[in-house]
């Protein structure tokens, strides 16, 4: 009911409670009740006794009705599960994927209490951020699944470029960087058989309108938000819509033209290629060199001091200044 009222108000013109009620099949009092609820959710609705209701503004809540309004995708976001607070959108997405949730289902939350990064690390879900998980079921070999971290990174960077005046960069394999600091991260997890992928869940966390004062002390030196870098708040709803649109387009590119065009785009957006880096593996082993390219399997190629090449498939990259 509430969605229908909102939809009617979104048509733009002022509408009376009587007409709203009659169109939807509820009483004027019921209409009033839903209007009150919408106002509590942050919708500014003007009411005049003689002329009726008018929607003045909508809140920047990541609710399904806000995200679906004007969303130009056909698959991603066709099902949207929304939480004001959840432990981890990624965990919900994985259990829904096991229960056969369709491709393009997204789980989104205003706040996460148990956000995760790679290798069981903690992802802080800060005020004004986006926590989003997307279920994909690509017809690919499991060995190709890590490429989706890259596909998602390019999609997010392009969406940020469109929503702000910033020039975000990508740090191999999964960081989104703005102003030299980490503004977001991507986590791709999969379930697979020997020869096919059951599902991939892409987790995307971005500090959007997070004030500097909300950055936890232990990451303040390395983390930032789009608001901090760009100087103004942006619409999280529009950014989510743009991420879904960019990702859907790149997913189609991946299916029809393969990884190569995405690899090239990633290379342009990357802060890693051409840089002198140290890569630390999960076991703590360090390799130093110049990152020469990301290969077609998503691995990072390093040229070491002695001129030999090393192929890195996982690890933490730190960029060196010289
Ligand atoms: P990495 O950045 O090394 O690839 P992850 O992708 O696993 O690691 O992300 C987790 C790490 O990111 C944490 O160890 C912490 O340093 C940092 N981090 C956690 N929350 C945030 C956040 N909201 N913004 C920026 N960085 C964060």
XYZ file of C-alpha atoms and ligand atoms in Angstrom, residues 117-119 121-126 173-175 182-184 186 207 219 222-224 316, ligand 1:
49
model
C 37.123 -8.302 4.322
C 39.456 -10.828 2.782
C 41.050 -13.556 4.893
C 39.548 -9.467 8.241
C 37.082 -6.959 9.541
C 35.359 -4.453 7.275
C 34.106 -1.470 9.275
C 30.643 -0.470 8.164
C 30.652 3.258 8.908
C 43.299 -6.927 -6.220
C 40.311 -5.391 -4.468
C 40.688 -1.881 -3.071
C 41.021 3.406 0.763
C 37.404 4.385 0.160
C 35.966 0.955 -0.524
C 35.281 -5.664 -2.990
C 32.490 4.910 2.598
C 42.268 3.051 9.977
C 44.649 4.766 5.423
C 40.892 5.252 4.980
C 38.688 8.005 3.577
C 48.536 -7.657 -0.035
P 42.956 -5.338 2.073
O 42.624 -3.888 2.145
O 44.279 -5.636 2.651
O 42.738 -5.927 0.737
P 40.444 -6.329 2.958
O 39.904 -6.148 1.608
O 40.298 -7.636 3.567
O 41.974 -6.031 3.037
O 39.801 -5.221 3.890
C 39.983 -5.228 5.290
C 40.946 -4.149 5.698
O 40.496 -2.874 5.232
C 41.025 -4.001 7.205
O 42.052 -4.792 7.698
C 41.277 -2.501 7.433
O 42.648 -2.194 7.353
C 40.634 -1.852 6.228
N 39.282 -1.347 6.488
C 38.305 -1.890 7.250
N 37.180 -1.166 7.192
C 37.435 -0.122 6.361
C 36.671 0.980 5.884
N 35.398 1.164 6.235
N 37.270 1.843 5.048
C 38.543 1.685 4.658
N 39.311 0.669 5.073
C 38.770 -0.233 5.906
